mmCIF file with all atom_site columns, C-alpha atoms in Angstrom:
data_model
loop_
_atom_site.group_PDB
_atom_site.id
_atom_site.type_symbol
_atom_site.label_atom_id
_atom_site.label_alt_id
_atom_site.label_comp_id
_atom_site.label_asym_id
_atom_site.label_entity_id
_atom_site.label_seq_id
_atom_site.pdbx_PDB_ins_code
_atom_site.Cartn_x
_atom_site.Cartn_y
_atom_site.Cartn_z
_atom_site.occupancy
_atom_site.B_iso_or_equiv
_atom_site.pdbx_formal_charge
_atom_site.auth_seq_id
_atom_site.auth_comp_id
_atom_site.auth_asym_id
_atom_site.auth_atom_id
_atom_site.pdbx_PDB_model_num
ATOM 1   C CA . LYS A 1 1   ? -100.549 19.843 -72.821 1.00 81.00 ? 21  LYS A CA 1
ATOM 2   C CA . ALA A 1 2   ? -97.921  16.886 -71.199 1.00 82.00 ? 22  ALA A CA 1
ATOM 3   C CA . VAL A 1 3   ? -95.907  19.536 -69.296 1.00 81.00 ? 23  VAL A CA 1
ATOM 4   C CA . LEU A 1 4   ? -99.553  21.351 -68.018 1.00 81.00 ? 24  LEU A CA 1
ATOM 5   C CA . LEU A 1 5   ? -100.573 17.501 -67.234 1.00 85.00 ? 25  LEU A CA 1
ATOM 6   C CA . LEU A 1 6   ? -97.382  16.601 -65.202 1.00 83.00 ? 26  LEU A CA 1
ATOM 7   C CA . LEU A 1 7   ? -97.316  19.574 -63.031 1.00 82.00 ? 27  LEU A CA 1
ATOM 8   C CA . THR A 1 8   ? -101.230 19.436 -62.382 1.00 83.00 ? 28  THR A CA 1
ATOM 9   C CA . PHE A 1 9   ? -100.779 15.952 -61.081 1.00 84.00 ? 29  PHE A CA 1
ATOM 10  C CA . PHE A 1 10  ? -97.606  16.177 -58.956 1.00 81.00 ? 30  PHE A CA 1
ATOM 11  C CA . GLY A 1 11  ? -97.411  19.566 -58.269 1.00 81.00 ? 31  GLY A CA 1
ATOM 12  C CA . GLY A 1 12  ? -101.126 20.837 -58.462 1.00 81.00 ? 32  GLY A CA 1
ATOM 13  C CA . GLY A 1 13  ? -101.415 20.758 -54.733 1.00 82.00 ? 33  GLY A CA 1
ATOM 14  C CA . ILE A 1 14  ? -99.584  23.678 -54.718 1.00 82.00 ? 34  ILE A CA 1
ATOM 15  C CA . GLY A 1 15  ? -100.525 25.550 -57.632 1.00 83.00 ? 35  GLY A CA 1
ATOM 16  C CA . ALA A 1 16  ? -97.508  24.996 -59.996 1.00 83.00 ? 36  ALA A CA 1
ATOM 17  C CA . HIS A 1 17  ? -99.677  24.322 -62.930 1.00 84.00 ? 37  HIS A CA 1
ATOM 18  C CA . LYS A 1 18  ? -101.056 27.695 -62.030 1.00 86.00 ? 38  LYS A CA 1
ATOM 19  C CA . PHE A 1 19  ? -97.852  29.250 -62.265 1.00 82.00 ? 39  PHE A CA 1
ATOM 20  C CA . TYR A 1 20  ? -96.878  27.426 -65.439 1.00 83.00 ? 40  TYR A CA 1
ATOM 21  C CA . LEU A 1 21  ? -99.879  28.942 -66.984 1.00 85.00 ? 41  LEU A CA 1
ATOM 22  C CA . GLY A 1 22  ? -99.009  32.219 -65.312 1.00 80.00 ? 42  GLY A CA 1
ATOM 23  C CA . LYS A 1 23  ? -102.228 32.977 -63.156 1.00 84.00 ? 43  LYS A CA 1
ATOM 24  C CA . TYR A 1 24  ? -100.047 33.770 -60.348 1.00 80.00 ? 44  TYR A CA 1
ATOM 25  C CA . TRP A 1 25  ? -103.036 34.773 -58.042 1.00 85.00 ? 45  TRP A CA 1
ATOM 26  C CA . GLN A 1 26  ? -104.527 31.667 -58.120 1.00 86.00 ? 46  GLN A CA 1
ATOM 27  C CA . GLY A 1 27  ? -101.193 29.840 -57.748 1.00 82.00 ? 47  GLY A CA 1
ATOM 28  C CA . ALA A 1 28  ? -100.410 31.536 -54.706 1.00 83.00 ? 48  ALA A CA 1
ATOM 29  C CA . LEU A 1 29  ? -103.912 30.661 -53.344 1.00 88.00 ? 49  LEU A CA 1
ATOM 30  C CA . TYR A 1 30  ? -102.943 27.199 -53.837 1.00 85.00 ? 50  TYR A CA 1
ATOM 31  C CA . LEU A 1 31  ? -99.653  27.391 -52.639 1.00 80.00 ? 51  LEU A CA 1
ATOM 32  C CA . ILE A 1 32  ? -101.091 29.389 -49.221 1.00 83.00 ? 52  ILE A CA 1
ATOM 33  C CA . PHE A 1 33  ? -103.649 26.941 -48.794 1.00 85.00 ? 53  PHE A CA 1
ATOM 34  C CA . PHE A 1 34  ? -102.335 24.065 -49.700 1.00 81.00 ? 54  PHE A CA 1
ATOM 35  C CA . TRP A 1 35  ? -102.249 22.052 -46.430 1.00 80.00 ? 55  TRP A CA 1
ATOM 36  C CA . THR A 1 36  ? -105.886 21.994 -46.138 1.00 85.00 ? 56  THR A CA 1
ATOM 37  C CA . GLY A 1 37  ? -105.967 19.946 -49.024 1.00 83.00 ? 57  GLY A CA 1
ATOM 38  C CA . ILE A 1 38  ? -108.865 21.544 -51.254 1.00 90.00 ? 58  ILE A CA 1
ATOM 39  C CA . PRO A 1 39  ? -106.042 22.664 -53.712 1.00 86.00 ? 59  PRO A CA 1
ATOM 40  C CA . ALA A 1 40  ? -105.280 19.000 -54.446 1.00 86.00 ? 60  ALA A CA 1
ATOM 41  C CA . LEU A 1 41  ? -108.905 18.196 -55.105 1.00 91.00 ? 61  LEU A CA 1
ATOM 42  C CA . VAL A 1 42  ? -109.338 20.810 -57.722 1.00 90.00 ? 62  VAL A CA 1
ATOM 43  C CA . ALA A 1 43  ? -106.447 20.071 -58.969 1.00 89.00 ? 63  ALA A CA 1
ATOM 44  C CA . LEU A 1 44  ? -107.524 16.493 -59.611 1.00 91.00 ? 64  LEU A CA 1
ATOM 45  C CA . ILE A 1 45  ? -110.750 17.987 -61.018 1.00 92.00 ? 65  ILE A CA 1
ATOM 46  C CA . GLU A 1 46  ? -108.696 19.967 -63.094 1.00 90.00 ? 66  GLU A CA 1
ATOM 47  C CA . PHE A 1 47  ? -106.241 17.143 -64.479 1.00 91.00 ? 67  PHE A CA 1
ATOM 48  C CA . ILE A 1 48  ? -109.274 15.066 -65.168 1.00 92.00 ? 68  ILE A CA 1
ATOM 49  C CA . ILE A 1 49  ? -110.664 18.278 -67.513 1.00 89.00 ? 69  ILE A CA 1
ATOM 50  C CA . TYR A 1 50  ? -107.254 18.863 -69.075 1.00 88.00 ? 70  TYR A CA 1
ATOM 51  C CA . ALA A 1 51  ? -106.846 15.255 -70.202 1.00 90.00 ? 71  ALA A CA 1
ATOM 52  C CA . PHE A 1 52  ? -110.162 15.206 -71.496 1.00 90.00 ? 72  PHE A CA 1
ATOM 53  C CA . THR A 1 53  ? -109.511 18.289 -73.200 1.00 88.00 ? 73  THR A CA 1
ATOM 54  C CA . SER A 1 54  ? -107.340 18.388 -76.914 1.00 88.00 ? 74  SER A CA 1
ATOM 55  C CA . SER A 1 55  ? -104.313 20.102 -77.166 1.00 83.00 ? 75  SER A CA 1
ATOM 56  C CA . GLU A 1 56  ? -105.730 22.588 -79.469 1.00 83.00 ? 76  GLU A CA 1
ATOM 57  C CA . ARG A 1 57  ? -108.443 23.867 -77.374 1.00 85.00 ? 77  ARG A CA 1
ATOM 58  C CA . LEU A 1 58  ? -105.769 23.831 -74.201 1.00 82.00 ? 78  LEU A CA 1
ATOM 59  C CA . ASN A 1 59  ? -103.714 26.196 -76.658 1.00 80.00 ? 79  ASN A CA 1
ATOM 60  C CA . GLU A 1 60  ? -106.369 28.268 -77.667 1.00 79.00 ? 80  GLU A CA 1
ATOM 61  C CA . LYS A 1 61  ? -107.372 28.618 -73.831 1.00 81.00 ? 81  LYS A CA 1
ATOM 62  C CA . TYR A 1 62  ? -104.366 28.731 -71.909 1.00 78.00 ? 82  TYR A CA 1
ATOM 63  C CA . THR A 1 63  ? -100.824 30.349 -72.586 1.00 73.00 ? 83  THR A CA 1
ATOM 64  C CA . ALA A 1 64  ? -97.832  29.070 -71.008 1.00 67.00 ? 84  ALA A CA 1
ATOM 65  C CA . GLY A 1 65  ? -96.574  32.034 -69.462 1.00 62.00 ? 85  GLY A CA 1
ATOM 66  C CA . GLY A 1 66  ? -95.014  30.989 -66.055 1.00 58.00 ? 86  GLY A CA 1
ATOM 67  C CA . SER A 1 67  ? -91.092  31.136 -65.830 1.00 59.00 ? 87  SER A CA 1
ATOM 68  C CA . VAL A 1 68  ? -89.280  27.911 -65.207 1.00 60.00 ? 88  VAL A CA 1
ATOM 69  C CA . LEU A 1 69  ? -87.627  29.489 -61.866 1.00 59.00 ? 89  LEU A CA 1
ATOM 70  C CA . VAL A 1 70  ? -90.745  30.456 -60.401 1.00 62.00 ? 90  VAL A CA 1
ATOM 71  C CA . ILE A 1 71  ? -92.296  26.877 -60.815 1.00 64.00 ? 91  ILE A CA 1
ATOM 72  C CA . VAL A 1 72  ? -89.057  25.693 -59.316 1.00 67.00 ? 92  VAL A CA 1
ATOM 73  C CA . ILE A 1 73  ? -89.073  27.471 -56.133 1.00 66.00 ? 93  ILE A CA 1
ATOM 74  C CA . VAL A 1 74  ? -92.903  26.870 -56.212 1.00 65.00 ? 94  VAL A CA 1
ATOM 75  C CA . LEU A 1 75  ? -92.431  22.972 -55.996 1.00 69.00 ? 95  LEU A CA 1
ATOM 76  C CA . VAL A 1 76  ? -89.317  23.535 -53.617 1.00 71.00 ? 96  VAL A CA 1
ATOM 77  C CA . LEU A 1 77  ? -91.673  25.794 -51.265 1.00 68.00 ? 97  LEU A CA 1
ATOM 78  C CA . GLY A 1 78  ? -94.025  22.847 -51.446 1.00 65.00 ? 98  GLY A CA 1
ATOM 79  C CA . LEU A 1 79  ? -91.437  20.276 -50.496 1.00 72.00 ? 99  LEU A CA 1
ATOM 80  C CA . LEU A 1 80  ? -90.194  22.311 -47.748 1.00 72.00 ? 100 LEU A CA 1
ATOM 81  C CA . GLY A 1 81  ? -93.892  22.776 -46.859 1.00 66.00 ? 101 GLY A CA 1
ATOM 82  C CA . VAL A 1 82  ? -94.691  19.064 -46.775 1.00 68.00 ? 102 VAL A CA 1
ATOM 83  C CA . MET A 1 83  ? -91.274  18.249 -44.758 1.00 78.00 ? 103 MET A CA 1
ATOM 84  C CA . VAL A 1 84  ? -92.454  20.279 -41.991 1.00 73.00 ? 104 VAL A CA 1
ATOM 85  C CA . ILE A 1 85  ? -95.968  19.601 -42.082 1.00 69.00 ? 105 ILE A CA 1
ATOM 86  C CA . GLY A 1 86  ? -94.485  15.914 -41.875 1.00 74.00 ? 106 GLY A CA 1
ATOM 87  C CA . ILE A 1 87  ? -92.024  16.833 -38.628 1.00 78.00 ? 107 ILE A CA 1
ATOM 88  C CA . ILE A 1 88  ? -94.964  18.787 -37.048 1.00 74.00 ? 108 ILE A CA 1
ATOM 89  C CA . ALA A 1 89  ? -97.438  15.648 -37.502 1.00 70.00 ? 109 ALA A CA 1
ATOM 90  C CA . ALA A 1 90  ? -94.124  13.294 -36.017 1.00 75.00 ? 110 ALA A CA 1
ATOM 91  C CA . VAL A 1 91  ? -93.805  15.429 -33.138 1.00 72.00 ? 111 VAL A CA 1
ATOM 92  C CA . ALA A 1 92  ? -97.884  16.477 -32.429 1.00 75.00 ? 112 ALA A CA 1
ATOM 93  C CA . ILE A 1 93  ? -99.064  12.915 -33.074 1.00 77.00 ? 113 ILE A CA 1
ATOM 94  C CA . PRO A 1 94  ? -96.975  11.021 -30.528 1.00 77.00 ? 114 PRO A CA 1
ATOM 95  C CA . ALA A 1 95  ? -97.518  13.983 -27.509 1.00 77.00 ? 115 ALA A CA 1
ATOM 96  C CA . TYR A 1 96  ? -101.301 13.565 -28.454 1.00 81.00 ? 116 TYR A CA 1
ATOM 97  C CA . GLN A 1 97  ? -101.507 9.979  -28.198 1.00 80.00 ? 117 GLN A CA 1
ATOM 98  C CA . ASP A 1 98  ? -99.453  10.559 -24.701 1.00 81.00 ? 118 ASP A CA 1
ATOM 99  C CA . PHE A 1 99  ? -101.846 12.904 -23.358 1.00 83.00 ? 119 PHE A CA 1
ATOM 100 C CA . THR A 1 100 ? -104.928 11.039 -24.292 1.00 85.00 ? 120 THR A CA 1
ATOM 101 C CA . VAL A 1 101 ? -103.162 8.122  -22.128 1.00 86.00 ? 121 VAL A CA 1
ATOM 102 C CA . ARG A 1 102 ? -102.353 10.238 -19.222 1.00 85.00 ? 122 ARG A CA 1
ATOM 103 C CA . ALA A 1 103 ? -106.237 12.095 -19.093 1.00 86.00 ? 123 ALA A CA 1
ATOM 104 C CA . LYS A 1 104 ? -107.360 8.136  -18.914 1.00 87.00 ? 124 LYS A CA 1
ATOM 105 C CA . VAL A 1 105 ? -104.765 7.743  -15.984 1.00 88.00 ? 125 VAL A CA 1
ATOM 106 C CA . SER A 1 106 ? -106.042 10.719 -14.391 1.00 87.00 ? 126 SER A CA 1
ATOM 107 C CA . GLU A 1 107 ? -109.432 9.342  -14.006 1.00 85.00 ? 127 GLU A CA 1
ATOM 108 C CA . GLY A 1 108 ? -107.872 6.694  -12.162 1.00 85.00 ? 128 GLY A CA 1
ATOM 109 C CA . ILE A 1 109 ? -105.702 8.499  -9.969  1.00 87.00 ? 129 ILE A CA 1
ATOM 110 C CA . MET A 1 110 ? -108.976 10.903 -9.120  1.00 88.00 ? 130 MET A CA 1
ATOM 111 C CA . GLY A 1 111 ? -110.729 7.427  -7.826  1.00 87.00 ? 131 GLY A CA 1
ATOM 112 C CA . THR A 1 112 ? -108.337 7.243  -4.780  1.00 88.00 ? 132 THR A CA 1
ATOM 113 C CA . MET A 1 113 ? -109.475 10.577 -3.395  1.00 90.00 ? 133 MET A CA 1
ATOM 114 C CA . PRO A 1 114 ? -112.463 8.888  -1.621  1.00 88.00 ? 134 PRO A CA 1
ATOM 115 C CA . TRP A 1 115 ? -110.072 6.451  -0.388  1.00 89.00 ? 135 TRP A CA 1
ATOM 116 C CA . ARG A 1 116 ? -107.280 8.684  0.974   1.00 90.00 ? 136 ARG A CA 1
ATOM 117 C CA . GLU A 1 117 ? -109.823 10.467 2.806   1.00 90.00 ? 137 GLU A CA 1
ATOM 118 C CA . ALA A 1 118 ? -110.943 7.238  4.357   1.00 89.00 ? 138 ALA A CA 1
ATOM 119 C CA . VAL A 1 119 ? -107.558 6.110  5.394   1.00 91.00 ? 139 VAL A CA 1
ATOM 120 C CA . ALA A 1 120 ? -106.590 9.233  6.984   1.00 90.00 ? 140 ALA A CA 1
ATOM 121 C CA . ASP A 1 121 ? -109.872 9.299  8.546   1.00 90.00 ? 141 ASP A CA 1
ATOM 122 C CA . TYR A 1 122 ? -108.942 6.114  10.178  1.00 89.00 ? 142 TYR A CA 1
ATOM 123 C CA . TYR A 1 123 ? -105.598 6.855  10.973  1.00 89.00 ? 143 TYR A CA 1
ATOM 124 C CA . ALA A 1 124 ? -106.769 10.411 12.987  1.00 88.00 ? 144 ALA A CA 1
ATOM 125 C CA . LYS A 1 125 ? -108.784 8.022  15.181  1.00 88.00 ? 145 LYS A CA 1
ATOM 126 C CA . THR A 1 126 ? -106.611 5.341  15.926  1.00 89.00 ? 146 THR A CA 1
ATOM 127 C CA . LYS A 1 127 ? -103.112 6.522  14.958  1.00 89.00 ? 147 LYS A CA 1
ATOM 128 C CA . ARG A 1 128 ? -102.224 3.764  12.297  1.00 89.00 ? 148 ARG A CA 1
ATOM 129 C CA . ALA A 1 129 ? -103.002 2.773  9.145   1.00 88.00 ? 149 ALA A CA 1
ATOM 130 C CA . PRO A 1 130 ? -105.685 0.228  7.881   1.00 89.00 ? 150 PRO A CA 1
ATOM 131 C CA . ALA A 1 131 ? -104.045 -3.548 6.565   1.00 85.00 ? 151 ALA A CA 1
ATOM 132 C CA . SER A 1 132 ? -107.030 -3.808 4.477   1.00 86.00 ? 152 SER A CA 1
ATOM 133 C CA . ALA A 1 133 ? -110.526 -2.167 3.157   1.00 85.00 ? 153 ALA A CA 1
ATOM 134 C CA . ASN A 1 134 ? -112.108 -4.316 5.517   1.00 85.00 ? 154 ASN A CA 1
ATOM 135 C CA . GLU A 1 135 ? -110.825 -2.382 8.832   1.00 85.00 ? 155 GLU A CA 1
ATOM 136 C CA . LEU A 1 136 ? -112.519 1.050  6.967   1.00 84.00 ? 156 LEU A CA 1
ATOM 137 C CA . PRO A 1 137 ? -115.618 1.791  8.999   1.00 79.00 ? 157 PRO A CA 1
ATOM 138 C CA . GLY A 1 138 ? -117.394 2.683  6.113   1.00 72.00 ? 158 GLY A CA 1
ATOM 139 C CA . GLY A 1 139 ? -116.237 -0.245 3.983   1.00 70.00 ? 159 GLY A CA 1
ATOM 140 C CA . ALA A 1 140 ? -114.551 0.271  0.430   1.00 71.00 ? 160 ALA A CA 1
ATOM 141 C CA . PRO A 1 141 ? -115.450 3.508  -1.196  1.00 76.00 ? 161 PRO A CA 1
ATOM 142 C CA . GLY A 1 142 ? -115.349 1.735  -4.613  1.00 74.00 ? 162 GLY A CA 1
ATOM 143 C CA . THR A 1 143 ? -112.889 -0.703 -5.914  1.00 78.00 ? 163 THR A CA 1
ATOM 144 C CA . GLN A 1 144 ? -113.896 0.016  -9.788  1.00 80.00 ? 164 GLN A CA 1
ATOM 145 C CA . THR A 1 145 ? -112.871 2.948  -11.705 1.00 82.00 ? 165 THR A CA 1
ATOM 146 C CA . ARG A 1 146 ? -113.243 3.407  -15.196 1.00 83.00 ? 166 ARG A CA 1
ATOM 147 C CA . SER A 1 147 ? -109.611 3.482  -16.227 1.00 85.00 ? 167 SER A CA 1
ATOM 148 C CA . GLY A 1 148 ? -108.718 0.258  -13.725 1.00 88.00 ? 168 GLY A CA 1
ATOM 149 C CA . THR A 1 149 ? -108.972 -0.957 -9.998  1.00 90.00 ? 169 THR A CA 1
ATOM 150 C CA . ILE A 1 150 ? -108.102 0.276  -6.765  1.00 90.00 ? 170 ILE A CA 1
ATOM 151 C CA . ALA A 1 151 ? -106.932 -2.124 -3.762  1.00 90.00 ? 171 ALA A CA 1
ATOM 152 C CA . LEU A 1 152 ? -105.849 -1.224 -0.408  1.00 90.00 ? 172 LEU A CA 1
ATOM 153 C CA . GLY A 1 153 ? -102.896 -2.724 1.037   1.00 89.00 ? 173 GLY A CA 1
ATOM 154 C CA . PRO A 1 154 ? -101.027 -3.187 4.461   1.00 90.00 ? 174 PRO A CA 1
ATOM 155 C CA . GLY A 1 155 ? -100.052 0.380  5.393   1.00 89.00 ? 175 GLY A CA 1
ATOM 156 C CA . GLY A 1 156 ? -102.454 2.164  3.482   1.00 90.00 ? 176 GLY A CA 1
ATOM 157 C CA . VAL A 1 157 ? -100.842 1.627  0.747   1.00 92.00 ? 177 VAL A CA 1
ATOM 158 C CA . LEU A 1 158 ? -103.328 1.828  -2.267  1.00 92.00 ? 178 LEU A CA 1
ATOM 159 C CA . THR A 1 159 ? -102.200 0.693  -5.488  1.00 92.00 ? 179 THR A CA 1
ATOM 160 C CA . VAL A 1 160 ? -104.181 1.683  -8.958  1.00 92.00 ? 180 VAL A CA 1
ATOM 161 C CA . THR A 1 161 ? -104.048 -1.081 -11.662 1.00 92.00 ? 181 THR A CA 1
ATOM 162 C CA . LEU A 1 162 ? -104.966 -0.181 -14.902 1.00 92.00 ? 182 LEU A CA 1
ATOM 163 C CA . ASN A 1 163 ? -107.474 -1.647 -17.569 1.00 90.00 ? 183 ASN A CA 1
ATOM 164 C CA . ASP A 1 164 ? -107.606 -1.941 -21.370 1.00 87.00 ? 184 ASP A CA 1
ATOM 165 C CA . SER A 1 165 ? -109.516 1.636  -21.466 1.00 84.00 ? 185 SER A CA 1
ATOM 166 C CA . VAL A 1 166 ? -106.207 2.876  -21.158 1.00 84.00 ? 186 VAL A CA 1
ATOM 167 C CA . GLY A 1 167 ? -104.806 0.781  -23.673 1.00 81.00 ? 187 GLY A CA 1
ATOM 168 C CA . GLY A 1 168 ? -104.065 -2.751 -24.486 1.00 81.00 ? 188 GLY A CA 1
ATOM 169 C CA . ARG A 1 169 ? -100.405 -2.358 -23.496 1.00 86.00 ? 189 ARG A CA 1
ATOM 170 C CA . PHE A 1 170 ? -101.131 -0.451 -20.443 1.00 89.00 ? 190 PHE A CA 1
ATOM 171 C CA . ALA A 1 171 ? -103.247 -3.052 -18.802 1.00 90.00 ? 191 ALA A CA 1
ATOM 172 C CA . GLY A 1 172 ? -101.894 -4.107 -15.598 1.00 91.00 ? 192 GLY A CA 1
ATOM 173 C CA . LYS A 1 173 ? -99.599  -1.146 -15.328 1.00 92.00 ? 193 LYS A CA 1
ATOM 174 C CA . THR A 1 174 ? -99.943  0.454  -11.642 1.00 93.00 ? 194 THR A CA 1
ATOM 175 C CA . ILE A 1 175 ? -99.592  3.498  -9.776  1.00 92.00 ? 195 ILE A CA 1
ATOM 176 C CA . VAL A 1 176 ? -98.949  3.164  -5.809  1.00 93.00 ? 196 VAL A CA 1
ATOM 177 C CA . PHE A 1 177 ? -99.729  5.554  -3.431  1.00 93.00 ? 197 PHE A CA 1
ATOM 178 C CA . GLN A 1 178 ? -97.784  5.388  -0.214  1.00 93.00 ? 198 GLN A CA 1
ATOM 179 C CA . PRO A 1 179 ? -99.207  7.649  2.689   1.00 92.00 ? 199 PRO A CA 1
ATOM 180 C CA . SER A 1 180 ? -96.425  9.185  5.514   1.00 91.00 ? 200 SER A CA 1
ATOM 181 C CA . VAL A 1 181 ? -97.440  11.192 8.173   1.00 89.00 ? 201 VAL A CA 1
ATOM 182 C CA . ASN A 1 182 ? -97.028  14.996 8.382   1.00 87.00 ? 202 ASN A CA 1
ATOM 183 C CA . PRO A 1 183 ? -95.392  16.807 11.405  1.00 87.00 ? 203 PRO A CA 1
ATOM 184 C CA . ASP A 1 184 ? -98.979  17.968 12.444  1.00 84.00 ? 204 ASP A CA 1
ATOM 185 C CA . GLY A 1 185 ? -100.058 14.383 12.252  1.00 82.00 ? 205 GLY A CA 1
ATOM 186 C CA . GLY A 1 186 ? -102.104 13.955 8.797   1.00 84.00 ? 206 GLY A CA 1
ATOM 187 C CA . LEU A 1 187 ? -101.556 12.142 6.074   1.00 89.00 ? 207 LEU A CA 1
ATOM 188 C CA . SER A 1 188 ? -99.613  13.160 2.656   1.00 91.00 ? 208 SER A CA 1
ATOM 189 C CA . TRP A 1 189 ? -99.298  10.887 -0.041  1.00 91.00 ? 209 TRP A CA 1
ATOM 190 C CA . SER A 1 190 ? -96.867  9.856  -2.753  1.00 92.00 ? 210 SER A CA 1
ATOM 191 C CA . CYS A 1 191 ? -97.646  8.607  -5.951  1.00 90.00 ? 211 CYS A CA 1
ATOM 192 C CA . THR A 1 192 ? -93.851  8.051  -7.418  1.00 91.00 ? 212 THR A CA 1
ATOM 193 C CA . ALA A 1 193 ? -94.216  4.445  -7.193  1.00 92.00 ? 213 ALA A CA 1
ATOM 194 C CA . GLY A 1 194 ? -95.661  1.543  -9.228  1.00 91.00 ? 214 GLY A CA 1
ATOM 195 C CA . THR A 1 195 ? -94.851  0.195  -13.005 1.00 93.00 ? 215 THR A CA 1
ATOM 196 C CA . LEU A 1 196 ? -96.268  2.531  -15.349 1.00 92.00 ? 216 LEU A CA 1
ATOM 197 C CA . GLU A 1 197 ? -93.844  4.692  -16.915 1.00 92.00 ? 217 GLU A CA 1
ATOM 198 C CA . PRO A 1 198 ? -93.442  8.351  -16.115 1.00 90.00 ? 218 PRO A CA 1
ATOM 199 C CA . ARG A 1 199 ? -93.862  10.031 -19.139 1.00 88.00 ? 219 ARG A CA 1
ATOM 200 C CA . TYR A 1 200 ? -97.878  8.961  -18.981 1.00 89.00 ? 220 TYR A CA 1
ATOM 201 C CA . ARG A 1 201 ? -98.407  10.021 -15.447 1.00 88.00 ? 221 ARG A CA 1
ATOM 202 C CA . PRO A 1 202 ? -99.439  13.356 -14.342 1.00 85.00 ? 222 PRO A CA 1
ATOM 203 C CA . ALA A 1 203 ? -96.467  15.909 -13.060 1.00 85.00 ? 223 ALA A CA 1
ATOM 204 C CA . SER A 1 204 ? -97.405  15.259 -9.425  1.00 85.00 ? 224 SER A CA 1
ATOM 205 C CA . CYS A 1 205 ? -96.881  11.541 -9.573  1.00 88.00 ? 225 CYS A CA 1
ATOM 206 C CA . ARG A 1 206 ? -93.321  11.069 -11.716 1.00 84.00 ? 226 ARG A CA 1
ATOM 207 C CA . PRO A 1 207 ? -90.428  10.331 -9.825  1.00 81.00 ? 227 PRO A CA 1
#
């Protein structure tokens, strides 16, 4: 009973107790689906049942038919599985967090589209960039986005300043859009400047 309880408590999530009892098919199912957490929950219930069942009753109902080698292999496989899942989580969670930040940053970048169009129209008519939003014929397209604020400075430079919605440590970080004149007389934009780290920018705005 003591061995059964120990295996159920410490290795039940990977089916160690089932292999100990010679129930290899059940143990294999526990081992295959251990990552879902369901086998561990079932093993906890079984542990409680075993704990409140007398040794005589357990001996009548079960037989310790599993080999020590099989149980050791199962425990090793389970440990390796936990390590692999831990490594995947260590890589995937930060990557997902970075992706979430980039998605919110992209919202702020999309907010500059009306501004860039307004600056390009102004330049096409005057052959110079506006010094501020006051020079735009239609006024400022909108300074606020869900991700931050947009400001127009001298030379037609647009600055996106992120807010707390992106994340507390990103509040105040900036992405700067700088216009340049194409050979055909139109404007193109570079967004590699600013204080926001490259890893949190879309690929088109990385230095």
